[in-house]
Short mmCIF file of C-alpha atoms and ligand atoms in Angstrom, two decimals:
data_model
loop_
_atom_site.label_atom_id
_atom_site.label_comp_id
_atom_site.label_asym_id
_atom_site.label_seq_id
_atom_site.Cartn_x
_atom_site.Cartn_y
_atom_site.Cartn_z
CA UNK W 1 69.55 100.11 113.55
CA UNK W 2 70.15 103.60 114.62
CA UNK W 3 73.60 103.71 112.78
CA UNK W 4 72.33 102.66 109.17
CA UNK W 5 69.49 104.43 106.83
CA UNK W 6 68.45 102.69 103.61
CA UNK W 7 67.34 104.47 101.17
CA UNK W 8 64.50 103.29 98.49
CA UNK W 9 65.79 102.41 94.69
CA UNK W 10 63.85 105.49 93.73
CA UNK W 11 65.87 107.94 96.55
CA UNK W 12 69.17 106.15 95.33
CA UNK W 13 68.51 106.70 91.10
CA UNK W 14 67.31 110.64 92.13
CA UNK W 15 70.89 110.96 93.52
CA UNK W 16 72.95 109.39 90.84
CA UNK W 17 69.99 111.40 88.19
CA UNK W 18 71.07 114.92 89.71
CA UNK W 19 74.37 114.54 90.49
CA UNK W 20 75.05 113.19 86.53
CA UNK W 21 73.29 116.89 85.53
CA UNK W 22 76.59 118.66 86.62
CA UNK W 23 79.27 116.67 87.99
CA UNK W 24 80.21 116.93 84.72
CA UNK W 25 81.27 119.99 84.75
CA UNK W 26 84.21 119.59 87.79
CA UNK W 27 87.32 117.27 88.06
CA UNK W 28 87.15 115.56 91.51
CA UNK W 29 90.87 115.61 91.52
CA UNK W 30 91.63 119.36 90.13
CA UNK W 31 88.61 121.06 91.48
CA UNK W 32 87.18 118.83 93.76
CA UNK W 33 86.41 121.92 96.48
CA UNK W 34 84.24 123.29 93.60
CA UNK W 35 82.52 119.69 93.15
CA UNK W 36 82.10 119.64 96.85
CA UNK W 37 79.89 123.04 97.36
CA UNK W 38 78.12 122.15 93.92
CA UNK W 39 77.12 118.24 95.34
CA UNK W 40 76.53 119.66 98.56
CA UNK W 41 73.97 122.16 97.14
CA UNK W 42 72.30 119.72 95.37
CA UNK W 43 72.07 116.36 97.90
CA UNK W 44 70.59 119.38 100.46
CA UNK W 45 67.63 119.84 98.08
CA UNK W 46 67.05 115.99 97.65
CA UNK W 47 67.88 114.25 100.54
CA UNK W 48 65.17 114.19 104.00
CA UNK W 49 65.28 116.94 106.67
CA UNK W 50 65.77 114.10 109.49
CA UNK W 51 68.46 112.42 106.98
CA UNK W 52 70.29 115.84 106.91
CA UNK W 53 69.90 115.71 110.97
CA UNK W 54 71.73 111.80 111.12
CA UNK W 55 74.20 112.92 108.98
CA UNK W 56 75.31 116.24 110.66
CA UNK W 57 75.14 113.72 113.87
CA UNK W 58 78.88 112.03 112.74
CA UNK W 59 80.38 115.33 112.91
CA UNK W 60 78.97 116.71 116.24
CA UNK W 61 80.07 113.28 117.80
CA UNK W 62 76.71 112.19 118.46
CA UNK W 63 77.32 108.82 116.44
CA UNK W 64 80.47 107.44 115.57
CA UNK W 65 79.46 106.01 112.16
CA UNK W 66 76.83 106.15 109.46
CA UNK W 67 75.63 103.69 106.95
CA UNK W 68 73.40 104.74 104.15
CA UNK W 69 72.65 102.00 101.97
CA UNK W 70 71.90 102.56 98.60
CA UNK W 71 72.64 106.03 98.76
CA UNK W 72 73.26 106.17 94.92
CA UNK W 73 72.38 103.47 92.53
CA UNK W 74 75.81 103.44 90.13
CA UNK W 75 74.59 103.44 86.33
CA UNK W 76 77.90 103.10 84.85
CA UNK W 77 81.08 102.18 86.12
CA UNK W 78 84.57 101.85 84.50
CA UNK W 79 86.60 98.50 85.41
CA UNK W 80 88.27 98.34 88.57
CA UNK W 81 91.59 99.45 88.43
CA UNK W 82 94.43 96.52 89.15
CA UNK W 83 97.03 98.84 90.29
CA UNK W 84 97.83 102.66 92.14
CA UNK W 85 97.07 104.61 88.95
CA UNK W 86 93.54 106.56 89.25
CA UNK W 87 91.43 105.20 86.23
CA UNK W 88 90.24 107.61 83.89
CA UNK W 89 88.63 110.20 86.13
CA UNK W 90 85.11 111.05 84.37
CA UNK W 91 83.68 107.30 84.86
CA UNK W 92 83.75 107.73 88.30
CA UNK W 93 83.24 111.11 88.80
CA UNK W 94 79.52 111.16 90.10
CA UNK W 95 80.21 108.69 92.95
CA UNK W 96 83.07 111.01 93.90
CA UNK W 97 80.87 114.01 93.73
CA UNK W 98 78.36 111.83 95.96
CA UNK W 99 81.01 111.35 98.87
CA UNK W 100 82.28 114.53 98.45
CA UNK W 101 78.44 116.29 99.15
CA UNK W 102 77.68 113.91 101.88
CA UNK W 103 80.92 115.02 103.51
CA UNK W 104 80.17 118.12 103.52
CA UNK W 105 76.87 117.96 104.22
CA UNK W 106 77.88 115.93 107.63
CA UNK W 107 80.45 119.20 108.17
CA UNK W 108 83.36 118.43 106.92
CA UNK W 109 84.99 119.15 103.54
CA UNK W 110 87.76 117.47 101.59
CA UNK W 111 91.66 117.31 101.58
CA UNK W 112 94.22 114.77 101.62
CA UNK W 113 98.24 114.81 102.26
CA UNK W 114 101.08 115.81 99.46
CA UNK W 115 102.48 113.17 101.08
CA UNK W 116 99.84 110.47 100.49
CA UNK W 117 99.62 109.10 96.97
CA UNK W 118 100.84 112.47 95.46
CA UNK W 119 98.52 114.13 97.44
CA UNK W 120 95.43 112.17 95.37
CA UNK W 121 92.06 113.23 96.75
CA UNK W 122 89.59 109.97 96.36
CA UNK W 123 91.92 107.04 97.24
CA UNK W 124 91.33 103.78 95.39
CA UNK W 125 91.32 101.36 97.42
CA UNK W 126 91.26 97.60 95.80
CA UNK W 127 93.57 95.17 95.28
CA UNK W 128 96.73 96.24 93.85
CA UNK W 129 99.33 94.26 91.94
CA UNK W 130 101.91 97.06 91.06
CA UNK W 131 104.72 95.78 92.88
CA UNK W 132 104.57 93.30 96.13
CA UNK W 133 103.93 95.81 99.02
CA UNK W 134 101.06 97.23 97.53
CA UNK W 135 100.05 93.76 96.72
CA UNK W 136 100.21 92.76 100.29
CA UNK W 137 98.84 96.45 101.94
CA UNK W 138 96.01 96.36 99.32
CA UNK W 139 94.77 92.43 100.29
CA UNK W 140 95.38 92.30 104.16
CA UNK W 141 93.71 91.74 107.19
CA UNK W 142 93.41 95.80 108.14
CA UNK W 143 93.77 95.75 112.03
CA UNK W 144 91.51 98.64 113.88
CA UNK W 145 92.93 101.56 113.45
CA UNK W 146 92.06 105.40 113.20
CA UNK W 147 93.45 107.08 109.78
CA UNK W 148 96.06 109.53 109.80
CA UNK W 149 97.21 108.31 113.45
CA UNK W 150 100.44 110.03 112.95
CA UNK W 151 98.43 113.62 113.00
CA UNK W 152 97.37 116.11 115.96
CA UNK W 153 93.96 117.10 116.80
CA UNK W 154 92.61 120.52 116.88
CA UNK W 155 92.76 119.76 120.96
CA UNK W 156 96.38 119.85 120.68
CA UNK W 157 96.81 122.93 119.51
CA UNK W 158 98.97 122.14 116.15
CA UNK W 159 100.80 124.73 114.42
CA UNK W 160 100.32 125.55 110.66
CA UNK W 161 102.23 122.66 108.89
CA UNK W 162 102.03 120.07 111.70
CA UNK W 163 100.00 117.37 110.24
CA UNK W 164 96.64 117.07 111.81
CA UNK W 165 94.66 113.86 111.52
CA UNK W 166 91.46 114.02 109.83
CA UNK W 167 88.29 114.63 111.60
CA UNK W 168 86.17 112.24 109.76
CA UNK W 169 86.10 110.00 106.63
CA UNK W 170 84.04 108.42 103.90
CA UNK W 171 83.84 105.15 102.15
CA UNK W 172 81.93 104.74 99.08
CA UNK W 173 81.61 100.73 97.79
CA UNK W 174 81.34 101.09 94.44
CA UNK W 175 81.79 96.71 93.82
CA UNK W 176 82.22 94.02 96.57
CA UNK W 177 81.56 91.15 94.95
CA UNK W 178 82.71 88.52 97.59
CA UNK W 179 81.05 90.50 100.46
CA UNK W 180 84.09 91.76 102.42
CA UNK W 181 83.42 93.51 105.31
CA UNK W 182 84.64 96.77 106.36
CA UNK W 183 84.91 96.63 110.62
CA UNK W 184 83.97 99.04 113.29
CA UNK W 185 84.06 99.65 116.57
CA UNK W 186 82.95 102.78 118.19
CA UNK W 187 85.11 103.82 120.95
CA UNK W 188 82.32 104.23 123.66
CA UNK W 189 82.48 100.52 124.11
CA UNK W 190 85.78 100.34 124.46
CA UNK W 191 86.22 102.28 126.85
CA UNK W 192 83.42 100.71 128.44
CA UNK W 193 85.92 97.97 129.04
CA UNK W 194 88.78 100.12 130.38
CA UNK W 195 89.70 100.69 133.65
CA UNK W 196 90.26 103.94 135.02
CA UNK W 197 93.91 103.17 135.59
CA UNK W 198 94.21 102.43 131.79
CA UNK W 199 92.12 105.48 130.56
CA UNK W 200 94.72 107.54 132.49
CA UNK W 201 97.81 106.52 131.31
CA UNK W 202 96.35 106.58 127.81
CA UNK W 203 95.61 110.05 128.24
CA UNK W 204 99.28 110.95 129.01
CA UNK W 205 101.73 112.95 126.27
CA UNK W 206 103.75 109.60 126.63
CA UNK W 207 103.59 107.55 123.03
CA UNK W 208 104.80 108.36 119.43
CA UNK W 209 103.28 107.92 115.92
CA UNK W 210 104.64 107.23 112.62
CA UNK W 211 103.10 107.12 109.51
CA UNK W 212 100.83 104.69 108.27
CA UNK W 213 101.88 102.63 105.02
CA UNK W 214 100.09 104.26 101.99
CA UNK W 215 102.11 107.63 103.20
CA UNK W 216 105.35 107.69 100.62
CA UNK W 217 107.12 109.73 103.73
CA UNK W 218 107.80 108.41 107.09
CA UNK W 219 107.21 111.68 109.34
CA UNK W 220 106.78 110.90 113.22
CA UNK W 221 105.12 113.23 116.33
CA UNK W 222 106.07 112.38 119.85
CA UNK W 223 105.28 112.98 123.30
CA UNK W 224 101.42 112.66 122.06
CA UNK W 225 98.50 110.78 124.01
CA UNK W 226 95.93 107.68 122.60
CA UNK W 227 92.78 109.08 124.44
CA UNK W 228 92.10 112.87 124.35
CA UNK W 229 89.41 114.57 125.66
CA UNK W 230 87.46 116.69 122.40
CA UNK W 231 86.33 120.03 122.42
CA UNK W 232 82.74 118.72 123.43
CA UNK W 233 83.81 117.24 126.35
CA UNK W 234 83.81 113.69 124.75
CA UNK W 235 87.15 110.72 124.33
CA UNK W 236 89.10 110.77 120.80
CA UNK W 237 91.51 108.25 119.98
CA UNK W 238 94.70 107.41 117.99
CA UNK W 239 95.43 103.95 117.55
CA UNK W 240 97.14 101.65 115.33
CA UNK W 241 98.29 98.31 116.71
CA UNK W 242 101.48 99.25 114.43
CA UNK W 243 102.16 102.64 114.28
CA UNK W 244 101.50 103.96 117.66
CA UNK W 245 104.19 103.14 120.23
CA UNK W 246 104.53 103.74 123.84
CA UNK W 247 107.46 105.29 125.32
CA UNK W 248 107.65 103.74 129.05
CA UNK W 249 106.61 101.05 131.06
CA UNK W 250 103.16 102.20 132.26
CA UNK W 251 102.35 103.41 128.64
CA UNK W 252 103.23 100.11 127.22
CA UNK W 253 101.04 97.90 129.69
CA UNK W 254 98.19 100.41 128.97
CA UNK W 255 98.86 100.11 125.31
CA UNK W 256 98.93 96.53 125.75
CA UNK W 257 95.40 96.73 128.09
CA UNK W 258 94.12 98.77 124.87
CA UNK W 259 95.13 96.41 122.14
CA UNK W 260 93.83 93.26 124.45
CA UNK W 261 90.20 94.85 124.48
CA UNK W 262 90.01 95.81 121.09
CA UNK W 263 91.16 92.53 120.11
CA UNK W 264 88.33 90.69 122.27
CA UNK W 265 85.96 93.36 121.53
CA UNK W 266 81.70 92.16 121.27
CA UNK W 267 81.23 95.40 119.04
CA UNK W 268 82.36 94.96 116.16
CA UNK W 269 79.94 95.84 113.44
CA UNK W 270 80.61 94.19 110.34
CA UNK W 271 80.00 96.53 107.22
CA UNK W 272 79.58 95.11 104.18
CA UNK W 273 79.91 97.97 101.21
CA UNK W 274 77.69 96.96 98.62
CA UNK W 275 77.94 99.11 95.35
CA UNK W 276 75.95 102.43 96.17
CA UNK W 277 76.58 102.52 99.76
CA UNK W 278 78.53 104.72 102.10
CA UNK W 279 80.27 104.45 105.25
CA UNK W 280 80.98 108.08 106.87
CA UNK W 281 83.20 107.92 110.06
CA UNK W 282 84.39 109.91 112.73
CA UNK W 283 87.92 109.64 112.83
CA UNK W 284 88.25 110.37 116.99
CA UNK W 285 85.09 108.28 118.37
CA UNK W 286 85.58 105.19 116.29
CA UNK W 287 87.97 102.45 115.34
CA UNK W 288 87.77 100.74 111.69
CA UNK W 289 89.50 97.68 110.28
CA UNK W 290 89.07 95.17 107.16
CA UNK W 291 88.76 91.62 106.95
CA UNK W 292 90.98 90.16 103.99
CA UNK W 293 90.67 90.28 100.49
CA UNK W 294 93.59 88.03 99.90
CA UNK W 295 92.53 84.89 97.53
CA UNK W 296 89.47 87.11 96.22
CA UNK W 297 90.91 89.34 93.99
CA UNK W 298 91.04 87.93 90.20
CA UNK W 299 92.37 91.74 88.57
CA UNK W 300 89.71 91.23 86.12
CA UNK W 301 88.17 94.64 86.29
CA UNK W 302 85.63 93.16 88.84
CA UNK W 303 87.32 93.30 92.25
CA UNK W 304 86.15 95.40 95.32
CA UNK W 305 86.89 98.58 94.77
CA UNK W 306 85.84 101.58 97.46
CA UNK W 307 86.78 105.28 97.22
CA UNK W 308 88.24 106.92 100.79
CA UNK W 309 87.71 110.45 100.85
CA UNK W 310 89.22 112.54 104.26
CA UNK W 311 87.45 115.03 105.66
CA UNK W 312 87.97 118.12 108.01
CA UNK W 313 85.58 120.14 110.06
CA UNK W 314 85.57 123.98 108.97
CA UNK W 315 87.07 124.60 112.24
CA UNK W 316 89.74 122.62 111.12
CA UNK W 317 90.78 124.31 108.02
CA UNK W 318 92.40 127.22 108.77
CA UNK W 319 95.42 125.44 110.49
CA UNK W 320 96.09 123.17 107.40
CA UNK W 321 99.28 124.21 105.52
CA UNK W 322 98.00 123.83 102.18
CA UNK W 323 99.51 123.95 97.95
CA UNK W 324 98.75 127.00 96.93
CA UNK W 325 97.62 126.25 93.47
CA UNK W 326 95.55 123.00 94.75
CA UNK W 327 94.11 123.94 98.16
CA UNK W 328 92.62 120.82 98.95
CA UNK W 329 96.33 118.97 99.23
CA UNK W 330 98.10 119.46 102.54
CA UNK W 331 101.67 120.02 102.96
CA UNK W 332 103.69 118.86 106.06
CA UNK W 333 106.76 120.83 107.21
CA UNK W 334 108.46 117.88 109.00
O1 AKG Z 1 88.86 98.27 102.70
C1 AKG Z 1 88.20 98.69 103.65
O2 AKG Z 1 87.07 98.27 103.91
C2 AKG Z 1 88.77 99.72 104.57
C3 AKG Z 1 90.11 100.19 104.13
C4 AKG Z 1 90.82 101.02 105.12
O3 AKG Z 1 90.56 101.09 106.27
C5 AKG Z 1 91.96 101.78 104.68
O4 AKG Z 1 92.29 101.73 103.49
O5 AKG Z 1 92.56 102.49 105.51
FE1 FE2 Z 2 91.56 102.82 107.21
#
């Protein structure tokens, strides 16, 4: 499958062996830049010349998604955590050094929003019993959506302090016991099933976008499109079937027209994180949802757990508003 490599047992333990030599040394949540360039480094000396070339292929829009299986067999693991506080950092440090190299290597490198968990880097995501609405966000159904839907691209010419969506974004399955799948779509096939009329009125500065739920801050932007044409002369997207909203007639129907395809979509690829393996996506060129976890998760230490890292192109960087004492956390002036 041209969107999945598997690597061999022996690739997989030379990943977690090297990374464990200095990971170490670098807290992915205080000086996770640091950790990036140091992973990076490394995974460039160990990892395949055409490897390097299907990775750096998410970023230049060539593929919409990547699957490397097995791209670190996990030694060690601390229990899953059973609600929003980060477990003890060091136990999982060397699969967060692993998604943070392979996002840079792909192009892109780390941040995430003041706004967004406290502005925590690698976001857990499992089932959460804290209190009911993280109970319910953590076990859903996830409908396709694109993360950060409520941020500009680089195409539309943000200011400093606008939020700007992330260009890309990793998972990293680090247990999955019951199988649950993560969902894609790339957006090539929708719009394959789009007509022209549609496309157009997508592409029109006539919807609005809030944020989505794990933001503790509702911020919104208006007068924005769904489809955008990209720097390269490609389609990106924004969509959530909850946050986006159209504000007339013709942008409703082609809302509506959107949702409708998506919904009866024959390309959805079903992902199914085992421990080890990654997901990188591009956050423009393709859609991703969850099937449910609810009635899985026992809060024994066992349940799925993933890490979501986001991640933005060096391009990207200089127009995020960032702390300055933690530079990977981005601030919003809204
Ligand atoms: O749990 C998954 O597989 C994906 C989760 C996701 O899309 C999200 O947390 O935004
Ligand atoms: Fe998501």
């Amino acid at each position: 499958m041209q969107n999945e490599i598997v690597f061999s047992s022996r690739q997989g333990r030379k990943v977690w062996n090297t990374l464990n030599s200095v990971a170490h040394n670098y807290d992915q949540e205080d000086t996770p830049l640091e950790l990036e360039s140091v992973a990076h480094d490394i995974l460039k000396m160990i990892i395949d010349d055409t490897v390097l070339k299907k990775i750096s292929a998410v970023s230049d829009n060539k593929i919409s998604y990547l699957v490397i299986r097995n791209f670190l067999s996990i030694q060690s693991l601390p229990f899953t955590p059973i609600d929003n506080a980060s477990p003890d950092t060091p136990g999982w440090r060397i699969p967060a050094s692993a998604l943070l190299g392979l996002l840079r290597l792909s192009g892109h490198s780390a941040r995430s929003f003041l706004d967004e968990m406290n502005g925590r880097l690698c976001h857990m995501v499992m089932p959460a019993k804290n209190n009911e609405k993280s109970f319910n966000r953590s076990t859903k159904k996830l409908g396709f959506h694109t993360e950060v839907v409520n941020g500009y691209f680089m195409e539309e010419d943000p200011m400093p302090g606008n939020p700007i969506s992330p260009d890309a974004f990793g998972l990293l399955g680090l247990r999955n016991p019951d199988s649950i799948a993560t969902t894609v779509i790339p957006l090539e096939s929708v719009l394959k099933s789009l007509t022209p009329k549609v496309i157009e009125s997508l592409m029109k500065p006539q919807f609005s976008a809030i944020s989505q739920s794990s933001f503790d801050r509702e911020f919104s932007i208006n007068n924005i499109s769904v489809l955008k044409k990209l720097h390269d002369g490609g389609m990106g997207l924004r969509y959530s079937n909850s946050k986006v909203t159209a504000n007339n007639l013709e942008a409703a129907k082609a809302l509506q027209a959107l949702a409708d395809t998506i919904n009866r979509s024959e390309n959805i690829t079903q992902v199914v994180l085992h421990p080890g393996d990654v997901l990188l996506l591009n956050n423009r060129t393709c859609i991703h949802g969850r099937d449910a976890i609810a009635g899985t998760q026992k809060f024994d230490g066992m349940d799925r757990w993933l890490i979501r890292i986001y991640g933005y192109k060096l391009a990207s960087l200089s127009m995020l508003k960032t702390l300055p004492n933690k530079k990977h956390i981005i601030t919003v002036d809204m």
